[in-house]
Coordinates of C-alpha atoms and ligand atoms in Angstrom, one line a residue:
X18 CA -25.0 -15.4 9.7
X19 CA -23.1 -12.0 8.1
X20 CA -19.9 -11.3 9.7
X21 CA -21.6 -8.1 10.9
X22 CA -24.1 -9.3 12.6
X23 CA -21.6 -12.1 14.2
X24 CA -19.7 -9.0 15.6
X25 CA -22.5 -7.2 16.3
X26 CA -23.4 -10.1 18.8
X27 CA -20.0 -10.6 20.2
X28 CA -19.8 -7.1 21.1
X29 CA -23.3 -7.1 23.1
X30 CA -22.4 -10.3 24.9
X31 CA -19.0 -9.3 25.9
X32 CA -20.2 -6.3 26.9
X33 CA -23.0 -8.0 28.5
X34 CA -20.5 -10.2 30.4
X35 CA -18.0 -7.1 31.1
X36 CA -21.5 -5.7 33.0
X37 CA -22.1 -8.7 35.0
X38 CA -18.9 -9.5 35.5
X39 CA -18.4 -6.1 37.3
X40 CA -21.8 -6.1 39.3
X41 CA -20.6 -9.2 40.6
X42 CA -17.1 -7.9 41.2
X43 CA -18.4 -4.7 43.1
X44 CA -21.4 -6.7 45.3
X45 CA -18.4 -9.7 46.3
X46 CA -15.8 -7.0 47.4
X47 CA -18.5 -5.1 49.2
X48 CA -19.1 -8.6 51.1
X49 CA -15.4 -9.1 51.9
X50 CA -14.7 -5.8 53.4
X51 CA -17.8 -4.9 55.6
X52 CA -18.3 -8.6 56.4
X53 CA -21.9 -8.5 55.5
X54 CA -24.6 -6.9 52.9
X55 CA -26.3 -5.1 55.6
X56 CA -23.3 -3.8 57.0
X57 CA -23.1 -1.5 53.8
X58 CA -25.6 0.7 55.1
X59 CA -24.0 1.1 58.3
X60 CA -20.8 2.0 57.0
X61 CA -22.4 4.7 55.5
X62 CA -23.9 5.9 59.4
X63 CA -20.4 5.2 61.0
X64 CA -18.5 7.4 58.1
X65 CA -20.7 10.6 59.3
X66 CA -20.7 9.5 63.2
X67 CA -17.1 9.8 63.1
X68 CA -16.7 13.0 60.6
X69 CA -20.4 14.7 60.5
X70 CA -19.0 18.5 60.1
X71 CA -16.7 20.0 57.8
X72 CA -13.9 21.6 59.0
X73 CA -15.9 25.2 59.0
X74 CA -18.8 23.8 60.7
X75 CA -16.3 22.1 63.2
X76 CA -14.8 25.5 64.1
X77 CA -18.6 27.0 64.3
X78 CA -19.1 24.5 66.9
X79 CA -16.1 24.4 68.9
X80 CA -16.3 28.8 69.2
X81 CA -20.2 27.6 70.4
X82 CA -18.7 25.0 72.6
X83 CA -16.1 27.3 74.4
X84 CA -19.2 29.6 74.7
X85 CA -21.0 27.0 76.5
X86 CA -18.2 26.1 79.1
X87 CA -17.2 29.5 79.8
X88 CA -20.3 31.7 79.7
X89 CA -23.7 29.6 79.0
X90 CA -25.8 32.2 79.7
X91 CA -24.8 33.7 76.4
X92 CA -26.2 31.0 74.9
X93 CA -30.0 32.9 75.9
X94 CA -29.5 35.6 73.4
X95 CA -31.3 34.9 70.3
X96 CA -29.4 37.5 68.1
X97 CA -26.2 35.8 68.9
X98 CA -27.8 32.4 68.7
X99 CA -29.1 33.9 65.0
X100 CA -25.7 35.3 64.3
X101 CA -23.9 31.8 64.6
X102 CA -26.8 29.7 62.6
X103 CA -26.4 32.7 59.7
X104 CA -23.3 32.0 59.7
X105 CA -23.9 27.9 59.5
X106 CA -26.5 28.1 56.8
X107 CA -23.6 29.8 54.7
X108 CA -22.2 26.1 55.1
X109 CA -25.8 24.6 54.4
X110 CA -25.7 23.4 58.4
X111 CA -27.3 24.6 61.3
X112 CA -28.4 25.6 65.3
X113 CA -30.6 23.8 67.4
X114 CA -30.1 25.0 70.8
X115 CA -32.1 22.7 74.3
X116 CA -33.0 23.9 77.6
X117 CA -34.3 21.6 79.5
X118 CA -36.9 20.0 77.2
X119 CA -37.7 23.3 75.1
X120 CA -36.0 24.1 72.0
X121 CA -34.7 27.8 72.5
X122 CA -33.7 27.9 69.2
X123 CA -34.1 26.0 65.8
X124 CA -32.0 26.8 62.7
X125 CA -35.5 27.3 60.0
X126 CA -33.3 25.6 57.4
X127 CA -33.5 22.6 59.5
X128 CA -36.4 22.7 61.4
X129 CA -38.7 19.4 61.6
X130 CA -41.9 19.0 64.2
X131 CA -40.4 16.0 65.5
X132 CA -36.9 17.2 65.7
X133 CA -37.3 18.0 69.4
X134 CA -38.3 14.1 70.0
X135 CA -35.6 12.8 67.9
X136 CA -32.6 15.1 69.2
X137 CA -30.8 12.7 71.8
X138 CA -31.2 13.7 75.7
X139 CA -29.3 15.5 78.0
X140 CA -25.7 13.4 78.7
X141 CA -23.3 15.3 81.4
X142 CA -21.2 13.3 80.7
X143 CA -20.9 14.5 76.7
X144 CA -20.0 11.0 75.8
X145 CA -21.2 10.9 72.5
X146 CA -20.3 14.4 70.8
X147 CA -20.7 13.2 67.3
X148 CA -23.2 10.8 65.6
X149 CA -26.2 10.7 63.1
X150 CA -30.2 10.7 63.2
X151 CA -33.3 10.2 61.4
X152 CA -36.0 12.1 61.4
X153 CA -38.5 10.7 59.1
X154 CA -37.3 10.4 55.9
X155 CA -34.5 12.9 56.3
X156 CA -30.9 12.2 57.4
X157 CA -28.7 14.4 59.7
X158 CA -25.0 14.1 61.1
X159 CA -24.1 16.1 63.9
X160 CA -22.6 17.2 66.8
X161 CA -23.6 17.9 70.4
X162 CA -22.6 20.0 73.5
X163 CA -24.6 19.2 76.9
X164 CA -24.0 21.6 79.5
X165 CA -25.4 23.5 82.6
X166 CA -27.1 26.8 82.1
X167 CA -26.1 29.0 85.2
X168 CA -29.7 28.5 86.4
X169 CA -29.1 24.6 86.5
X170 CA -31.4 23.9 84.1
X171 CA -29.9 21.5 81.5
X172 CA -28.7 22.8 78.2
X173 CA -27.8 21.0 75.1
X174 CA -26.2 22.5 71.8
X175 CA -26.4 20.9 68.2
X176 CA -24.5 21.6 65.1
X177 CA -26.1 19.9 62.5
X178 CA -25.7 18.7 58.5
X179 CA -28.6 17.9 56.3
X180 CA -27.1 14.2 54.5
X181 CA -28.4 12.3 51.7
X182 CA -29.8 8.9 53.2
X183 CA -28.1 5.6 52.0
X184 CA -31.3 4.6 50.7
X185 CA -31.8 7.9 48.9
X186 CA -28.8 7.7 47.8
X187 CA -28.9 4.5 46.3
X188 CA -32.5 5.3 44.8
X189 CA -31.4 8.4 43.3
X190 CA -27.6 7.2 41.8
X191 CA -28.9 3.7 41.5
X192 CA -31.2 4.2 37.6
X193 CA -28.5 7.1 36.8
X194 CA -25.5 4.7 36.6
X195 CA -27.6 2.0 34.8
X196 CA -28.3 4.6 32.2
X197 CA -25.0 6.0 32.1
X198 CA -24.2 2.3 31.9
X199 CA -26.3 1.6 29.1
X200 CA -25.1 4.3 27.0
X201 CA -22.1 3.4 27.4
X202 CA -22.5 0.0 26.2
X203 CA -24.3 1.3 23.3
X204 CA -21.8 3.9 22.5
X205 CA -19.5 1.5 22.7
X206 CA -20.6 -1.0 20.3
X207 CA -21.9 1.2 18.1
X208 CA -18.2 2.9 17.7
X209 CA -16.5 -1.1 18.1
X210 CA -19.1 -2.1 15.1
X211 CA -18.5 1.1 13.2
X212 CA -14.7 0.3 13.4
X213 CA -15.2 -3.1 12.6
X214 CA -17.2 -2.8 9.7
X215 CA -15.4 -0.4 8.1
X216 CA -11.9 -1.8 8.5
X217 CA -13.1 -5.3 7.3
X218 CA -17.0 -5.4 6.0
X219 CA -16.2 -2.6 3.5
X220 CA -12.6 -4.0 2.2
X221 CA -14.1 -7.1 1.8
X222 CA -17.1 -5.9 0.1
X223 CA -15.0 -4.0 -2.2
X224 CA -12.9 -7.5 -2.8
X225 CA -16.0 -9.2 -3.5
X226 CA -16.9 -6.6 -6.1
X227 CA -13.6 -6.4 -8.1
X228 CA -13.6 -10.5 -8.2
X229 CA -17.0 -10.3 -9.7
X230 CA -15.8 -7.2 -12.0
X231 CA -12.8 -9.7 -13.1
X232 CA -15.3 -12.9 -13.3
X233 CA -17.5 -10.4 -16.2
X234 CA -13.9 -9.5 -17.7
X235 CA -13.6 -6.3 -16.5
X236 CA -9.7 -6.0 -15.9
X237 CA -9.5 -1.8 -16.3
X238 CA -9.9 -0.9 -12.9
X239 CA -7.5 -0.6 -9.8
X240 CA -7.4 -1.8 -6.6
X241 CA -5.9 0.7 -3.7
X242 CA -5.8 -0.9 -0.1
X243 CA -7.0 1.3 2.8
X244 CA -5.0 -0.7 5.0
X245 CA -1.7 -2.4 5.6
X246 CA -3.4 -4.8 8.0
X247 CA -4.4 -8.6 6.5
X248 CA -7.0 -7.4 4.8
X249 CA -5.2 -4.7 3.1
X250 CA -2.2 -7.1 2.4
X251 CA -5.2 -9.5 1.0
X252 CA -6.0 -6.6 -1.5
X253 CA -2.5 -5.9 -2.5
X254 CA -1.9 -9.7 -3.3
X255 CA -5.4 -9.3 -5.1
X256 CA -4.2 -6.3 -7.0
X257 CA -0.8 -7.9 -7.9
X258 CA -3.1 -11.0 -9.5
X259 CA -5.4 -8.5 -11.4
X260 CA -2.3 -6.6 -12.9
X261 CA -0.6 -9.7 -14.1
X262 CA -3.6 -11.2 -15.2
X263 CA -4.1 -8.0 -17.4
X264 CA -0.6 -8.0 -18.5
X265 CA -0.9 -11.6 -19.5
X266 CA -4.5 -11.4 -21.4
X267 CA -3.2 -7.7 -23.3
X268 CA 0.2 -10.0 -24.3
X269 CA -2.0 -12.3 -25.5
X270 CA -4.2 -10.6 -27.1
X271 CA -0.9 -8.8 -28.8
X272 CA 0.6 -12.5 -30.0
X273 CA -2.9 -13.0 -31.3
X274 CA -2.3 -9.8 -33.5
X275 CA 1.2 -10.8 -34.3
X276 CA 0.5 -14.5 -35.4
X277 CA -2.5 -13.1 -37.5
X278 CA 0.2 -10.5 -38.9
X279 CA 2.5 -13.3 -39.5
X280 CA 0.6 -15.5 -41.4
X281 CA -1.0 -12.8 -43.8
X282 CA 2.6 -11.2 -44.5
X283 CA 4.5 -14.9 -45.2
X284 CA 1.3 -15.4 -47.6
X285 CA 1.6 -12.3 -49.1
X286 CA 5.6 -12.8 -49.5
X287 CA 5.1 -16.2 -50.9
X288 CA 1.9 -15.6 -53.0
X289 CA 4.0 -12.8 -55.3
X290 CA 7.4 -15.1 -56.6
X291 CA 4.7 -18.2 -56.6
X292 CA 2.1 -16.0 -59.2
X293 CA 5.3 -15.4 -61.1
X294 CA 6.8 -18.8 -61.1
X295 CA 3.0 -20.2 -62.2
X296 CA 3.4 -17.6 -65.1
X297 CA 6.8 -18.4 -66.3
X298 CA 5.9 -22.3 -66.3
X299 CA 2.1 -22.2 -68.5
X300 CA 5.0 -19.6 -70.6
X301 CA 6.5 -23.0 -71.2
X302 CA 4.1 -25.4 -71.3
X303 CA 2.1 -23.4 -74.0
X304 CA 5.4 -22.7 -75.9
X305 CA 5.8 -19.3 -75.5
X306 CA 9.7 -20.1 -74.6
X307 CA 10.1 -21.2 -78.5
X308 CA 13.9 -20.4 -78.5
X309 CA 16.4 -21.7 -76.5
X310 CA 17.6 -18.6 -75.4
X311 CA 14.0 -17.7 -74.2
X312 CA 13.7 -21.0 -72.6
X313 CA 17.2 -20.4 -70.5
X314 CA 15.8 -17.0 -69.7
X315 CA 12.7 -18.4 -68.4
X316 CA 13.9 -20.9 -66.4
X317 CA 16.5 -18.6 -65.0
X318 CA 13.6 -16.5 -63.9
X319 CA 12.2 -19.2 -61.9
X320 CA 15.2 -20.3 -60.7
X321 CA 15.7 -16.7 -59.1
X322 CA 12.0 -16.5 -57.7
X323 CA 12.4 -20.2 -55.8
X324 CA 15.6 -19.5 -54.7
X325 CA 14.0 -15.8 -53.2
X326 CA 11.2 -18.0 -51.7
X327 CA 13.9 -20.4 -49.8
X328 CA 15.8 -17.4 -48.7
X329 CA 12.6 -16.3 -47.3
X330 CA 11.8 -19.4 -46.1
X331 CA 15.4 -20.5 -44.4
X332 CA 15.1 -16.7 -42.7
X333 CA 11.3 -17.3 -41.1
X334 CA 12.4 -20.6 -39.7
X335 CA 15.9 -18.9 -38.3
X336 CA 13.4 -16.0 -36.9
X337 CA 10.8 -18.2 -35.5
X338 CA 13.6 -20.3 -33.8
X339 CA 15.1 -17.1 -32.3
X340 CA 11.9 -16.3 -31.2
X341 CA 10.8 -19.1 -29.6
X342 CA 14.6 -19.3 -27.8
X343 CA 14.9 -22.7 -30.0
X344 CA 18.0 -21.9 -31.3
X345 CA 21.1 -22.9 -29.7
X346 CA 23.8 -20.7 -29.1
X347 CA 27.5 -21.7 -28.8
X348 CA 29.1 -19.1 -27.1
X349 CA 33.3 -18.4 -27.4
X350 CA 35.7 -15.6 -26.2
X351 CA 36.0 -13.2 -29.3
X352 CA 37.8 -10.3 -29.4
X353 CA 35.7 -7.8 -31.4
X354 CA 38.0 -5.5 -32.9
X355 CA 39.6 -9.4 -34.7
X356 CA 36.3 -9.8 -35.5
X357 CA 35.4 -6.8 -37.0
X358 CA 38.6 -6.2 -38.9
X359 CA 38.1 -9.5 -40.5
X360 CA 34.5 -8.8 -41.2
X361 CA 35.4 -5.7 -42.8
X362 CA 37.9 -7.4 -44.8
X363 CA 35.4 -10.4 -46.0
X364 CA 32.5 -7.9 -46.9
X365 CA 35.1 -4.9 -48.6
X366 CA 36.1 -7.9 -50.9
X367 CA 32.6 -8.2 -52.1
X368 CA 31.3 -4.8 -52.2
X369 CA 34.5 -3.2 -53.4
X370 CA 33.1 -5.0 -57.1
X371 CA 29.7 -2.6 -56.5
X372 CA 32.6 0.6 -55.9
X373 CA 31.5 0.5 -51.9
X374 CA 34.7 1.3 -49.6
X375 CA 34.5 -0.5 -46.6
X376 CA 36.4 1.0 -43.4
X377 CA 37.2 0.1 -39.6
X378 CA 37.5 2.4 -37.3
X379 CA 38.8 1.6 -34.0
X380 CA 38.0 4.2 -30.8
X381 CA 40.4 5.3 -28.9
X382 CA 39.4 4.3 -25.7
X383 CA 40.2 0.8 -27.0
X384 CA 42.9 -0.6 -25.3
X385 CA 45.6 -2.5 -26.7
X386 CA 44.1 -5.8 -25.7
X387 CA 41.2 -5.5 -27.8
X388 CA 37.2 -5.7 -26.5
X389 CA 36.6 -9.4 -25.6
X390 CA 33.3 -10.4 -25.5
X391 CA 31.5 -14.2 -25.3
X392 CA 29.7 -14.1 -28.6
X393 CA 28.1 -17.0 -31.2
X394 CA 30.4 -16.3 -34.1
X395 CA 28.6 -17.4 -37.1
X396 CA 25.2 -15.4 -35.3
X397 CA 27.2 -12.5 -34.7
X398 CA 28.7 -12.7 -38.7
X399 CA 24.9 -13.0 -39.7
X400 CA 24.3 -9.9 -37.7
X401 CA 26.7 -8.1 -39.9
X402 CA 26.3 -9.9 -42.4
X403 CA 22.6 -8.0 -42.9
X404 CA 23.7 -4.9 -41.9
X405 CA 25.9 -4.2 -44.3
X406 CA 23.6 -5.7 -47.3
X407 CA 21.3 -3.2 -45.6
X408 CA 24.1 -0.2 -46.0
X409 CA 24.9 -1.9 -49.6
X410 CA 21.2 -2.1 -50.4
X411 CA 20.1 1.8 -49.3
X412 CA 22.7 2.9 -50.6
X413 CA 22.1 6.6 -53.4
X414 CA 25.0 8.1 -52.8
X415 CA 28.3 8.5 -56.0
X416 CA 31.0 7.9 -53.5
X417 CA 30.0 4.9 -51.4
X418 CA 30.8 4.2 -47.6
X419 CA 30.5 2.1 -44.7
X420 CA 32.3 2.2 -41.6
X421 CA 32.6 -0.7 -38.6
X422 CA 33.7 0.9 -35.6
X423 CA 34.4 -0.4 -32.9
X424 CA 34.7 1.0 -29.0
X425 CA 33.7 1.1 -25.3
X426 CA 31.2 2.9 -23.8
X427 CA 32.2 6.1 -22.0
X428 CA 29.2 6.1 -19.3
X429 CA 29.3 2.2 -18.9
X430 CA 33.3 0.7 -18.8
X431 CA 31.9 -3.0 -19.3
X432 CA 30.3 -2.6 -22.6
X433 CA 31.4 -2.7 -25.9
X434 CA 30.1 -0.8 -29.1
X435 CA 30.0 -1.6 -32.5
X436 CA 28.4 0.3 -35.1
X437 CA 27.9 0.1 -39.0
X438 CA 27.5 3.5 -40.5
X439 CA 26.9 4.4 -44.3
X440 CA 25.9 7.3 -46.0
X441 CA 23.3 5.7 -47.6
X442 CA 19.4 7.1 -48.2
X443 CA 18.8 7.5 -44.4
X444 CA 15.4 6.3 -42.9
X445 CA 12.3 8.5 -42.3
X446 CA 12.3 9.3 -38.0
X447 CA 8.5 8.1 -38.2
X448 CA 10.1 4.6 -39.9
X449 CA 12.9 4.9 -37.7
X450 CA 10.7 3.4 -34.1
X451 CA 9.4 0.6 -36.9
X452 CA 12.8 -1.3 -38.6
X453 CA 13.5 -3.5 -36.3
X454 CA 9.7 -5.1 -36.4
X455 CA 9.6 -8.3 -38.5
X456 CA 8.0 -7.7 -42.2
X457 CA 8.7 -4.1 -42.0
X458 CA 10.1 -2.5 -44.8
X459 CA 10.6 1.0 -45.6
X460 CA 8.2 2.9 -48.8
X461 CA 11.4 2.5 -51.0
X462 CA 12.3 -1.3 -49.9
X463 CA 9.0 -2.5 -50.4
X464 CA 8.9 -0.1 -53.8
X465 CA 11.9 -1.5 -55.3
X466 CA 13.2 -4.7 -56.6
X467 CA 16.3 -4.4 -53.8
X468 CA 13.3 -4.9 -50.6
X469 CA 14.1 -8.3 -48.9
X470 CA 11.7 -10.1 -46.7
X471 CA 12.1 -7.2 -43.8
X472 CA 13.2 -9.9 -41.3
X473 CA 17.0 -8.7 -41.7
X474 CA 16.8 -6.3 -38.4
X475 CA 14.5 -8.5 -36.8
X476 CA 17.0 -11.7 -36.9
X477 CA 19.8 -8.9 -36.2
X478 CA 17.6 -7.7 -32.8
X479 CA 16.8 -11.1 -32.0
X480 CA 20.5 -12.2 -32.1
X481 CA 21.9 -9.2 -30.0
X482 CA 19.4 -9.8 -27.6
X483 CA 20.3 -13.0 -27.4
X484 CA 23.9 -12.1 -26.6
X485 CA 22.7 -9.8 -23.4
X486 CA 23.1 -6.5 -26.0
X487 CA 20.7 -4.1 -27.5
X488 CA 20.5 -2.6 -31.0
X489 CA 19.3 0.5 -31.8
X490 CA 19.3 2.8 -35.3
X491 CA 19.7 6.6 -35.6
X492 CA 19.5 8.4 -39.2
X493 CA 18.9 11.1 -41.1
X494 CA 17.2 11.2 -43.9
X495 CA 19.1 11.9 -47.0
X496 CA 22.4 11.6 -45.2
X497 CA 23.2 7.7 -44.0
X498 CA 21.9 5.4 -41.1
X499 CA 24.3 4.2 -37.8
X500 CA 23.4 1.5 -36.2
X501 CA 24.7 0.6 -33.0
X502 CA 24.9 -2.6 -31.4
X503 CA 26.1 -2.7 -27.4
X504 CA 27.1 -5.9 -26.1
X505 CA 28.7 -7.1 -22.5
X506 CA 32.7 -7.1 -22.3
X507 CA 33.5 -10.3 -21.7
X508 CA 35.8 -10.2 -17.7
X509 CA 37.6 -13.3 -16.6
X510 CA 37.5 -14.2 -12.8
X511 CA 41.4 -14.3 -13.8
X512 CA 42.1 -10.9 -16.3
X513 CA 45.5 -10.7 -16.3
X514 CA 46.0 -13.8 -17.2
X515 CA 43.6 -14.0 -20.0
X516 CA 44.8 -10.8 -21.5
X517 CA 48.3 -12.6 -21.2
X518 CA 46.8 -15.5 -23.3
X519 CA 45.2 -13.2 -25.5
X520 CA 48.5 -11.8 -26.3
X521 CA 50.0 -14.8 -26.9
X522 CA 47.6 -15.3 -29.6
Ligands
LIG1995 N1 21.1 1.2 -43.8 C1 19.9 1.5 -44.1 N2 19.6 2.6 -44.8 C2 18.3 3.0 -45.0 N3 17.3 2.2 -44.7 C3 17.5 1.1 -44.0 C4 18.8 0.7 -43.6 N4 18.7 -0.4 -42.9 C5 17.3 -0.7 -42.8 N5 16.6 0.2 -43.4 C6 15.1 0.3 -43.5 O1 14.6 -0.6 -42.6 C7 13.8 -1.6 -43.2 C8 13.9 -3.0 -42.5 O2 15.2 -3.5 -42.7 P1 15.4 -5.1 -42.8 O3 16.8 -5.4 -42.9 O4 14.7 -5.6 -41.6 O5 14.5 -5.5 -44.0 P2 14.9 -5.5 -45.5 O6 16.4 -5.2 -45.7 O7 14.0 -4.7 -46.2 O8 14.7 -7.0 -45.9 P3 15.7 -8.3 -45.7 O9 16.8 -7.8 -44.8 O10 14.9 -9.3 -45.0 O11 16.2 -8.6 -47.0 C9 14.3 -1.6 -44.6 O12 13.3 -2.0 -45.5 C10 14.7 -0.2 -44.8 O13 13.5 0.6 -45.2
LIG1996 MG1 17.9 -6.2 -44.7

């Protein structure tokens, strides 16, 4: 059975019960005050007995009442008699007036042929003034005056009210209320069901379809709940699971690219020095390297070529470590403006031969103690160790120069910044998003015999990142490249001691 029409059914029987129950409730309470089921009725008689005029009618009757003690031969005058019952029908009541056993007068609004028979007799006494009466089917409360005309002759006066028999009343009320009650309960569960339905049929419905939408494959679509209720938490958790599963099949699908990228760019890399190599060898197999000084050329050639093709090799596996987070790191308190200085030193030895002037600049925001970060030293040497080949390599420019400088970052105090800038050939702003990809090389890298592998950024990324830093390049073409590497500063639980130590040293 469908949840809707398990609710649907709960809400008839419950309203079902709700019906009985308050039938039963009514009929029980009925019992326990009158005492009886019969006596219902008779409440109904007793009510009007006791109050069977309203409050106009009651002063109607008493003005006709002090007529009839003080001056009952008034009470003969049909235009007065007239005057009164006008003024009763206004109240929907009216006159009856006795003499003897003639009616003198009958209100027409009242007026029944068996009225006269009904009407109680003559009582001196007046000992009951109000009650009610029958007459046929028709109900009346009243009340009644009995006194002596001045002839003798017995009169009696009635002031009387049309009712609405129990029976009637029941009759009439009775199929009204069941239908009121029935519409109710329709109304009722139509609007519960309505409710119902669509604050959990349709949410699940729709959570049935996107499941089956994911079952096909069909992760491009979104989820928004209608609720924060459980059902609307459900399709929030559902939405969450969709996203990530999306996420997690795009990344996959992007390592898919990358590994397919991979493997045709290390083939390609190693296909070119191994073609060469091949050639160089049949050179010397078939002779062609006929003098010694052509066979030492020859061999240095290949020499060259395997010893590019282990370079590229040692990088790809140093990469691919990094990558995978394979490679350990052995982390030690450096201060970077040591490091630098003697980096500088180390590389302006080399590249001074090539006429390159290597500089450091320190920032001023520097303080005296130096920038101390936890850094891998020989990583962090590799790091700068391809950047400035990088400078050295791109490098058009007569009066050659590279500068390390080293500060702290004015808009975040607890990060350090180095940077490696030459006024070198620049790189293009469309490459510029690009050189930090593995295998990419710029249009005059890959042109000339200087291109590497294009991993040299990519280890340099990897290793910053593996340091908590980032690395990013800005150029312009033509004029030289910056690169700027921003790593933590290193803060001891204990700083002034450690700055202590690290004057010391
Ligand atoms: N200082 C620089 N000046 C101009 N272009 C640069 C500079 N540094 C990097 N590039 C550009 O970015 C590309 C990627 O650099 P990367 O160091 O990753 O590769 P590579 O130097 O070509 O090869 P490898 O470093 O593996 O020998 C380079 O090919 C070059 O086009
Ligand atoms: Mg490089």
């Amino acid at each position: 059975m469908s949840i809707r029409i398990r609710l649907l059914l709960s809400f008839t029987a419950l309203l079902a019960v709700a019906v009985v129950l308050f039938v039963l409730t009514a009929f029980l309470s009925s019992v326990a005050i009158t005492g009886d089921v019969r006596s219902m009725s008779s409440f109904y008689h007793i009510h009007y007995s006791l109050h069977p005029l309203t409050d106009e009618e009651e002063s109607i009757f008493l003005d006709l009442k002090y007529l009839a003690k003080q001056d009952p031969a008034q009470l003969n005058d049909p235009a007065l008699l007239a005057s009164y019952d006008l003024k009763l029908k206004m109240v929907q009541a009216g006159l009856f007036v006795r003499r003897d056993d003639t009616m003198t007068y009958a209100s027409p609004s009242l007026a029944e042929p068996e009225m006269g028979s009904a009407l109680p007799p003559y009582d001196a006494a007046n000992n009951a003034i109000r009650s009610t009466l029958n007459v046929g089917s028709r109900f009346f409360s009243y009340a009644k005056f009995d006194f002596p005309f001045p002839d003798g002759q017995q009169g009696s006066l009635y002031v009387m009210r049309e009712r609405s028999p129990w029976a009637e009343v029941v009759q009439k009320l009775l199929p009204i209320l069941i239908l009121v009650l029935l519409a109710v309960m329709l109304l009722t569960g139509l609007l519960l069901y309505r409710y119902v339905t669509r604050s959990i049929v349709r949410p699940l419905d729709t959570l049935r379809r996107s499941a089956e939408q994911i079952k096909e494959g069909d992760l491009q679509f979104e989820l928004i709940p209608q609720a924060r209720d459980e059902i609307g938490q459900l399709s929030m958790t559902f939405e969450e699971m969709r996203r990530r599963l999306n996420e997690s099949i795009q990344l996959q699908l992007q390592y898919e690219d990358n590994r397919k990228q991979l493997i045709s760019n290390i083939s390609h890399d190693l296909k070119t020095p191994i073609a060469t190599i091949k050639g160089y060898t049949e050179g010397i197999r078939d002779g062609l390297a006929n003098t010694p000084d052509k066979l030492d050329k020859y061999v240095g050639i290949i020499h060259d070529k395997i010893t590019d093709m282990g370079r590229l090799v040692d990088e790809l596996l140093l990469y691919s470590k990094l990558d995978l987070k394979r490679e350990p790191y052995s982390f030690e308190r450096i201060d970077l403006v040591l490091f630098a200085r003697d980096a500088g030193e180390e590389t302006g030895f080399e590249l001074g031969e090539q006429g390159i002037e290597v500089k450091l600049e320190l920032e001023a925001n520097i303080s005296q103690h130096g920038a101390v970060i936890l850094a891998d030293r020989a990583k962090m040497k590799r790091v700068i160790g391809n950047l400035v080949q990088n400078s050295a390599k791109f490098m058009d420019k007569d009066e050659k120069r590279i500068t390390l400088r080293v500060g702290i970052d004015d808009a975040a105090a607890d990060t350090a910044i180095l940077e490696i800038e030459d006024n070198g050939t620049g790189i293009r702003t469309e490459a510029l998003p690009h050189v930090f990809e593995r295998f990419y090389r710029g249009d005059h890298a890959r042109n000339t015999q200087a291109g590497g592998s294009g991993l040299g950024l990519a280890i340099a990324k990897q290793i910053v990142e593996g340091h908590g830093g980032t690395i990013t390049a800005a150029s312009e073409a033509g004029a030289g490249t910056t690169i700027r590497i921003r790593l933590p500063l290193y803060r001891s639980e204990n700083e002034g001691q450690d700055n202590k130590a690290g004057d010391e040293a």
